[in-house]
mmCIF file of C-alpha atoms in Angstrom:
data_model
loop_
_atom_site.group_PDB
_atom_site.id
_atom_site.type_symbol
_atom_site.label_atom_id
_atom_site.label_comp_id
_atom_site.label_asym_id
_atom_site.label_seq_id
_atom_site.Cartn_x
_atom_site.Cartn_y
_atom_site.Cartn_z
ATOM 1 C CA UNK V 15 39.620 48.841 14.080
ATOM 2 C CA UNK V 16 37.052 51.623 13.190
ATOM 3 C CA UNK V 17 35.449 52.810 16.134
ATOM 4 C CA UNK V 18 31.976 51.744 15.179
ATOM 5 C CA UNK V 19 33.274 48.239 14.060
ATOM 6 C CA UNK V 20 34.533 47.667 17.218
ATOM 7 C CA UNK V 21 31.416 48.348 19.346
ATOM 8 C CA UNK V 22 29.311 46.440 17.453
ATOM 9 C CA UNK V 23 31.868 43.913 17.784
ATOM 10 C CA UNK V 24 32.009 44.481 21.462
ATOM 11 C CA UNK V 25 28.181 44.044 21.560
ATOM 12 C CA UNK V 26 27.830 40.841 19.636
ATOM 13 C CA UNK V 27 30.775 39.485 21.561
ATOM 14 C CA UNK V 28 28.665 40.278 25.369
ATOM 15 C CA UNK V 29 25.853 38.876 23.997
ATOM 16 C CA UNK V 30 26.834 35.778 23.640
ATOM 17 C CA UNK V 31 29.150 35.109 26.692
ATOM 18 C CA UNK V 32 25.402 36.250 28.653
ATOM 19 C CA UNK V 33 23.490 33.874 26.038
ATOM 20 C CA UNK V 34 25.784 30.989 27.268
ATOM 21 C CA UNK V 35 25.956 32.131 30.627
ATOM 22 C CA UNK V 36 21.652 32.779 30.718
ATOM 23 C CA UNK V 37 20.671 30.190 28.173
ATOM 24 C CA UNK V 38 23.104 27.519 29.495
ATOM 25 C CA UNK V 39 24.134 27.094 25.587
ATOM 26 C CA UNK V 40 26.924 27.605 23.595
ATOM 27 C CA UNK V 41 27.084 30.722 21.299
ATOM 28 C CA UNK V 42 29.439 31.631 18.600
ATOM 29 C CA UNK V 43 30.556 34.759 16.610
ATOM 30 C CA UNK V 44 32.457 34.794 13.562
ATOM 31 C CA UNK V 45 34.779 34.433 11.890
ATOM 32 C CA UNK V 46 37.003 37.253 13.099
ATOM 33 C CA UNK V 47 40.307 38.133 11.764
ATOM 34 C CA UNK V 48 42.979 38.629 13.956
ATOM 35 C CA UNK V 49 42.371 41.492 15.381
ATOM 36 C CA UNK V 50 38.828 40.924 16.140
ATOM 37 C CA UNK V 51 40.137 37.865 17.513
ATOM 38 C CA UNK V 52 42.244 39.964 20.465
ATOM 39 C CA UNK V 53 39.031 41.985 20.926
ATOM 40 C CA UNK V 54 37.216 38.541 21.832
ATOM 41 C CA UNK V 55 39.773 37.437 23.953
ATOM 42 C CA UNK V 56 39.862 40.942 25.857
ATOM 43 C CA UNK V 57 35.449 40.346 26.381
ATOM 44 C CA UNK V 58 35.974 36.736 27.416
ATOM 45 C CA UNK V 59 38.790 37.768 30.086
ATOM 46 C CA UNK V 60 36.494 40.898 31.797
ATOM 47 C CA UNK V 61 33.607 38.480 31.796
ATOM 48 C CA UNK V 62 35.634 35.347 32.977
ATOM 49 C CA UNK V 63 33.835 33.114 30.674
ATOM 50 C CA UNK V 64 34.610 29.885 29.196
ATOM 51 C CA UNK V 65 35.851 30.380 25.666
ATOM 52 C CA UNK V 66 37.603 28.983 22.357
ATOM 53 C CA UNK V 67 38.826 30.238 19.208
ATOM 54 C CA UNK V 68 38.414 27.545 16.233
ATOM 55 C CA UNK V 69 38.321 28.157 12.765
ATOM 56 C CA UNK V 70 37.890 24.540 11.749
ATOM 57 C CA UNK V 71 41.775 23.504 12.332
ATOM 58 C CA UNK V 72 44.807 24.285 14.118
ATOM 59 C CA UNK V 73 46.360 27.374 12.887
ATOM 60 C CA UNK V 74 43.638 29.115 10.771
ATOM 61 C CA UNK V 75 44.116 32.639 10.291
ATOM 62 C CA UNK V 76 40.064 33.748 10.790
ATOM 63 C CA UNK V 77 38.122 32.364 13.540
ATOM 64 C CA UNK V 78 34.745 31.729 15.544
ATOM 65 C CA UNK V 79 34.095 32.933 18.908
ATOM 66 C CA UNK V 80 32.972 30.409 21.039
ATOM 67 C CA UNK V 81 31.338 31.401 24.391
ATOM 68 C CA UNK V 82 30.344 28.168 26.540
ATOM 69 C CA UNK V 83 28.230 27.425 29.319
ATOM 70 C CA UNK V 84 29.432 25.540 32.747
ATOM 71 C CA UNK V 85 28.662 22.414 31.584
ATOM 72 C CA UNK V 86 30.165 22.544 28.130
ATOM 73 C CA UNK V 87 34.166 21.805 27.658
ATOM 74 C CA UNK V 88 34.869 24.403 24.836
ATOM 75 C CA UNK V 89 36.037 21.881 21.914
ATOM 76 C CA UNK V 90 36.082 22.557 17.975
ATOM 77 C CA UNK V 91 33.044 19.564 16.717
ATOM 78 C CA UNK V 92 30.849 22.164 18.745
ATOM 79 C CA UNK V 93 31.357 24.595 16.187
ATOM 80 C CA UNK V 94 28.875 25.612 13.243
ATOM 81 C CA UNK V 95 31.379 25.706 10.964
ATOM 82 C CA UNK V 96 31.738 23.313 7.650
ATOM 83 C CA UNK V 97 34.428 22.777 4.694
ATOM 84 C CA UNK V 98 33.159 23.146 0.763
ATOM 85 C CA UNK V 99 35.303 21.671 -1.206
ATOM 86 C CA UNK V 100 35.515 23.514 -4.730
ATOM 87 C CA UNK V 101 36.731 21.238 -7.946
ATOM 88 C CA UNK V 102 37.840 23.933 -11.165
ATOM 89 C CA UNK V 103 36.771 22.643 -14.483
ATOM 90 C CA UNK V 104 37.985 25.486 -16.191
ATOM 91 C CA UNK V 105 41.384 25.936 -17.071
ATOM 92 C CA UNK V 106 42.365 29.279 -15.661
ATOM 93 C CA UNK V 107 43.692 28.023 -11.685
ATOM 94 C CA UNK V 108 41.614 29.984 -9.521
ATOM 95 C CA UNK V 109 42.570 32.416 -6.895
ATOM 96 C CA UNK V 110 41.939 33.192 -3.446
ATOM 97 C CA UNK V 111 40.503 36.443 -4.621
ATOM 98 C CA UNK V 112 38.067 35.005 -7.481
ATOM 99 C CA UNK V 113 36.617 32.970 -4.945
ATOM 100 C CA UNK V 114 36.556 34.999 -1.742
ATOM 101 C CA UNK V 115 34.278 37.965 -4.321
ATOM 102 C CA UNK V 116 32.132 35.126 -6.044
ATOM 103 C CA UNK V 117 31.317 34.587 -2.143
ATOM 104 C CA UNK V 118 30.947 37.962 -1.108
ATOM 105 C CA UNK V 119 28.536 38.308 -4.505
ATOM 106 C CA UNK V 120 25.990 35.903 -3.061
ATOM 107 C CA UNK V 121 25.227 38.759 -0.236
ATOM 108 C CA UNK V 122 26.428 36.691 2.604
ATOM 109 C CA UNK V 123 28.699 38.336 5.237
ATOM 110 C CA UNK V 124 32.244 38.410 5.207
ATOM 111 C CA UNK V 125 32.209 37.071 8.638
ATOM 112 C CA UNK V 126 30.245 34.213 7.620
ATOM 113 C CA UNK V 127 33.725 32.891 5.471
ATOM 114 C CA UNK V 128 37.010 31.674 7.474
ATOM 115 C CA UNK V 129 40.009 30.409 5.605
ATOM 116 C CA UNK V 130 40.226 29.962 2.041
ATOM 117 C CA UNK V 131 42.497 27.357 0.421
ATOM 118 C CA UNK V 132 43.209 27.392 -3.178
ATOM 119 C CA UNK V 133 46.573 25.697 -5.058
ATOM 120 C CA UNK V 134 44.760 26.837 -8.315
ATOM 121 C CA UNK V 135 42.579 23.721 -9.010
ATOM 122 C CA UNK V 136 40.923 22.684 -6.001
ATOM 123 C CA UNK V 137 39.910 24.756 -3.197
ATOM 124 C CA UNK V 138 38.628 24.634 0.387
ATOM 125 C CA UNK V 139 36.492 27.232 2.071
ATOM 126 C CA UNK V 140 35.599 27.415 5.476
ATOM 127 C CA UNK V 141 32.168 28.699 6.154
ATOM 128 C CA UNK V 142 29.268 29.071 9.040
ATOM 129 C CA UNK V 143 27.134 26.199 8.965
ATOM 130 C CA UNK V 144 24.037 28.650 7.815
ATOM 131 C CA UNK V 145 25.265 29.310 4.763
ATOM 132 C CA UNK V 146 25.947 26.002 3.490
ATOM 133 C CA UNK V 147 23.102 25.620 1.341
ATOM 134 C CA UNK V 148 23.071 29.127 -0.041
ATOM 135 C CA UNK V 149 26.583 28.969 -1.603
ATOM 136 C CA UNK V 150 26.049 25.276 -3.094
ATOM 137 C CA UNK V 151 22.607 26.117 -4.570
ATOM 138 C CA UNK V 152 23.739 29.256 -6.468
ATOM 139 C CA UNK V 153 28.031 28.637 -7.312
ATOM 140 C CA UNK V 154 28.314 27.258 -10.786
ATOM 141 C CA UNK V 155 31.348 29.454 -11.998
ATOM 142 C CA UNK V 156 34.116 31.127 -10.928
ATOM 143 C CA UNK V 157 35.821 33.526 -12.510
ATOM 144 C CA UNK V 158 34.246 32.266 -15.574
ATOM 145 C CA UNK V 159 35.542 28.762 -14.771
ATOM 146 C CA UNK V 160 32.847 25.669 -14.187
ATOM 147 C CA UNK V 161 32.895 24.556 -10.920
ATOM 148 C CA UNK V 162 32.008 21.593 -8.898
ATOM 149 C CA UNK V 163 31.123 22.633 -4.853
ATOM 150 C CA UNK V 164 30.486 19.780 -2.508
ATOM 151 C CA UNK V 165 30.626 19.851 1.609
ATOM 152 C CA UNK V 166 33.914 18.060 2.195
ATOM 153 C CA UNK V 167 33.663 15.523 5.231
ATOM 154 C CA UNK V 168 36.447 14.109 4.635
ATOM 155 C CA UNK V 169 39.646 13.793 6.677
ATOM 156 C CA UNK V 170 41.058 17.678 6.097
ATOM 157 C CA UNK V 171 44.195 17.848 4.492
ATOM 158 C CA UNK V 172 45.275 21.441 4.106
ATOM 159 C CA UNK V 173 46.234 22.473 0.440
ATOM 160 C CA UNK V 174 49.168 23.869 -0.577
ATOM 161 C CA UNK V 175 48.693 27.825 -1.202
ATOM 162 C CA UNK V 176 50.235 28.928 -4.218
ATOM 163 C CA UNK V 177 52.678 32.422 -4.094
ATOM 164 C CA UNK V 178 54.586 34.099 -6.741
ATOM 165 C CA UNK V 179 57.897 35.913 -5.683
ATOM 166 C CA UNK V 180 58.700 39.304 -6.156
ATOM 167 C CA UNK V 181 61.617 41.770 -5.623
ATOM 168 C CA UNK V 182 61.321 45.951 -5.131
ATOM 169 C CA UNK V 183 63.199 48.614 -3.297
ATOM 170 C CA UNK V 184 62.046 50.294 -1.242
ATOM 171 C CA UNK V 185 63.532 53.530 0.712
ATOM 172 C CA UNK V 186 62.470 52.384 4.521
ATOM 173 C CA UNK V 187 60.699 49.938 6.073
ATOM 174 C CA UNK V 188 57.291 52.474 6.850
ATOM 175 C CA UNK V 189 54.430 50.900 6.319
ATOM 176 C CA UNK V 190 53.365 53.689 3.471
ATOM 177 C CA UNK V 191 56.639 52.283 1.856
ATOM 178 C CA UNK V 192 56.256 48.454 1.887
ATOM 179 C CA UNK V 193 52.205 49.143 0.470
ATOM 180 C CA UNK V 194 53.727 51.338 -2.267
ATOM 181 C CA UNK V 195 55.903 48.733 -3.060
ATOM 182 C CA UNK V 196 53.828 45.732 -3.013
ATOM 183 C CA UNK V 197 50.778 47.552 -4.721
ATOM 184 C CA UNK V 198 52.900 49.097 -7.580
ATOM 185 C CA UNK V 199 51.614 52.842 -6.256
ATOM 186 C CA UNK V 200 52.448 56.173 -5.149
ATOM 187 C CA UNK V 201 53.314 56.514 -1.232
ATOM 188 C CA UNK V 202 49.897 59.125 -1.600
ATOM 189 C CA UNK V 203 47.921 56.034 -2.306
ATOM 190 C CA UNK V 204 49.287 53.916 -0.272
ATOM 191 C CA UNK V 205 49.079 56.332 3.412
ATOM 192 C CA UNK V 206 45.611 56.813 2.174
ATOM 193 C CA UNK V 207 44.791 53.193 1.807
ATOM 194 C CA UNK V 208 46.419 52.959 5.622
ATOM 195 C CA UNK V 209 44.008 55.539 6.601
ATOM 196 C CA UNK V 210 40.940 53.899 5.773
ATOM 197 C CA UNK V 211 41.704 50.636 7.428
ATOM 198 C CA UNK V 212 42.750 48.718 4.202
ATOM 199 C CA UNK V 213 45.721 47.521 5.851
ATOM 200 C CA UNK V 214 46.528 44.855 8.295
ATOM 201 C CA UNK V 215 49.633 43.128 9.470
ATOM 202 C CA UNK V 216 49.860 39.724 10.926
ATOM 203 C CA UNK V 217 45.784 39.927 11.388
ATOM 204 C CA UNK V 218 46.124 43.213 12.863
ATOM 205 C CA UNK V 219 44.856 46.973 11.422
ATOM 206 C CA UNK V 220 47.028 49.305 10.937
ATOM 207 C CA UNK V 221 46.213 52.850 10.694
ATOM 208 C CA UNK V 222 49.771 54.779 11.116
ATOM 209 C CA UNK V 223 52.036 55.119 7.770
ATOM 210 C CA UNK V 224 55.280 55.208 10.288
ATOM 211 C CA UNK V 225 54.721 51.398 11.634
ATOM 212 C CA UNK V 226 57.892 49.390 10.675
ATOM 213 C CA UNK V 227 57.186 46.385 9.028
ATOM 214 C CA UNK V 228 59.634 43.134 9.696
ATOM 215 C CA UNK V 229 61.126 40.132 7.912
ATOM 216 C CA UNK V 230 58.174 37.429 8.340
ATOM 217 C CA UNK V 231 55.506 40.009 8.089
ATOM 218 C CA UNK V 232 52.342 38.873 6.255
ATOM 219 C CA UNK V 233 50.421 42.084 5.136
ATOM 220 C CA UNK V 234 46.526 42.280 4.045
ATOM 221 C CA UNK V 235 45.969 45.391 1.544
ATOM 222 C CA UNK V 236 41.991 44.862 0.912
ATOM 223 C CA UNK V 237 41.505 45.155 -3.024
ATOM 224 C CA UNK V 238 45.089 44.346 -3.509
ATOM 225 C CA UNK V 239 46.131 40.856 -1.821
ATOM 226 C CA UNK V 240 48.228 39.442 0.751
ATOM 227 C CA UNK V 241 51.773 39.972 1.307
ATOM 228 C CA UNK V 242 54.328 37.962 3.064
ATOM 229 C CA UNK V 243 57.735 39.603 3.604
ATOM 230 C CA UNK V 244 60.625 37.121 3.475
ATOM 231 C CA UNK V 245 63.869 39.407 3.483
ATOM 232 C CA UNK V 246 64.846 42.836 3.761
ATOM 233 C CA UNK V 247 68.274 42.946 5.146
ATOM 234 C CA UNK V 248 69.902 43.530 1.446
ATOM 235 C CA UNK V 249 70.711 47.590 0.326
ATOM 236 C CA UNK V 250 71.303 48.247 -2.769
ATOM 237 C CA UNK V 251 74.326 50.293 -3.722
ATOM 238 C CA UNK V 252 71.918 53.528 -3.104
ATOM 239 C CA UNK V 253 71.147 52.322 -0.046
ATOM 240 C CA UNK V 254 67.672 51.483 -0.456
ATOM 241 C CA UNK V 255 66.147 48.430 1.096
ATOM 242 C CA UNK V 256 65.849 45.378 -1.198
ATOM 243 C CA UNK V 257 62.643 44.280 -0.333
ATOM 244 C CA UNK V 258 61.786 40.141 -1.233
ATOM 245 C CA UNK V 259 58.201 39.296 -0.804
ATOM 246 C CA UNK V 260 55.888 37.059 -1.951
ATOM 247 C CA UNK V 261 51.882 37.666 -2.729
ATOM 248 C CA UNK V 262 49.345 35.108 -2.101
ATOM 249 C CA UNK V 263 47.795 34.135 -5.647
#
């Protein structure tokens, strides 16, 4: 995490555990990817205050920060976060990257979105509470597609993400390898995207070419996609490492 990032983050992150604390309410910052995540947790543990994590259901990948008064039992319904559920009229399915920039167009902040679910034709988006009304007033299209946003109350059923398999070799494990590989460019490009904190595994940034990447990896190359790496035990008769991954559509 850039160094800047990280004490804003930092800052944000005291001021609401002493909100709470002060205020006697709960406060919330978010969403956070992974890494931010561990930064929260690290705040919440030096100021021994009561916290949660939620990004609107078990298991999400970005998530609030929830710092809670005495009185307050840290559950999820306290969170300001809502579900939009997008229907595509169009006919081209719809990705996780079409809708995460159409988003991101509106001028919102990225940490305003959590999870995005997409299996081409209908989609759900986690997003703060405040920016409900924004993103239904001004989304009509998609990617050129007609679409139909409503806030989705009802019982949440995640979708099923849709991935496309792919096969490369690769000469190592090394991160500057793997993000050649994936990306389809030189191992220049790729320690340069590393560099300037394009590149996260498992949630995590990544700033060093020479970090070995594992079977079960999911990697997060901004601009480019996401990444999961399923096998890499195979060689190839040259020895190379016969990467199988798959990239989130």
């Amino acid at each position: 995490m850039i160094d800047e990032e990280l004490k804003l983050l930092n800052a944000r992150l005291n001021d609401a555990v002493n909100c709470a604390n002060i205020r006697s309410i709960p406060k919330f910052v978010g969403f956070l990817n992974a890494a931010q995540g561990l930064e929260a947790l690290k705040v919440a543990k030096e100021k021994k205050a009561k916290w949660l994590l939620f990004g609107g259901y078990d298991g999400a990948e970005r998530t609030v920060f929830g710092a809670f008064p005495d009185w307050a039992e840290p559950e999820g319904s306290l969170f300001p976060i809502k579900r939009i559920r997008i229907v595509n009229k169009g006919f081209k399915p719809l990705q996780h990257r079409d809708i995460l920039g159409t988003l991101m167009s509106l001028g919102i902040e990225r940490g305003t979105i959590g999870d995005i679910m997409t299996d081409g034709k209908d989609s759900i988006v986690f997003v703060l509470e405040s920016v409900v009304g924004h993103i239904l007033a001004s989304v009509d299209k998609i990617s050129g597609n007609g679409v139909e946003l409503s806030l989705d109350t009802d019982d949440f059923v995640p979708l099923s993400n849709s991935f496309s398999g792919w096969t490369a070799t690769v000469a190592s494990l090394r991160l500057d390898c793997v993000v050649s590989a994936v990306c389809s460019v030189s191992r220049n490009k790729a320690s340069e995207l590393i560099s300037l904190g394009m590149v996260s595994v498992g949630g995590i940034l990544k700033e060093k070419p020479t970090v070995e990447i594992a079977e079960g990896d999911i990697l997060s190359i901004r601009k480019y996609g996401k990444f999961i790496i399923d096998n890499a035990s195979a060689r190839s008769k040259k020895g190379r490492v016969i990467l199988n991954y798959r990239k989130y559509n």
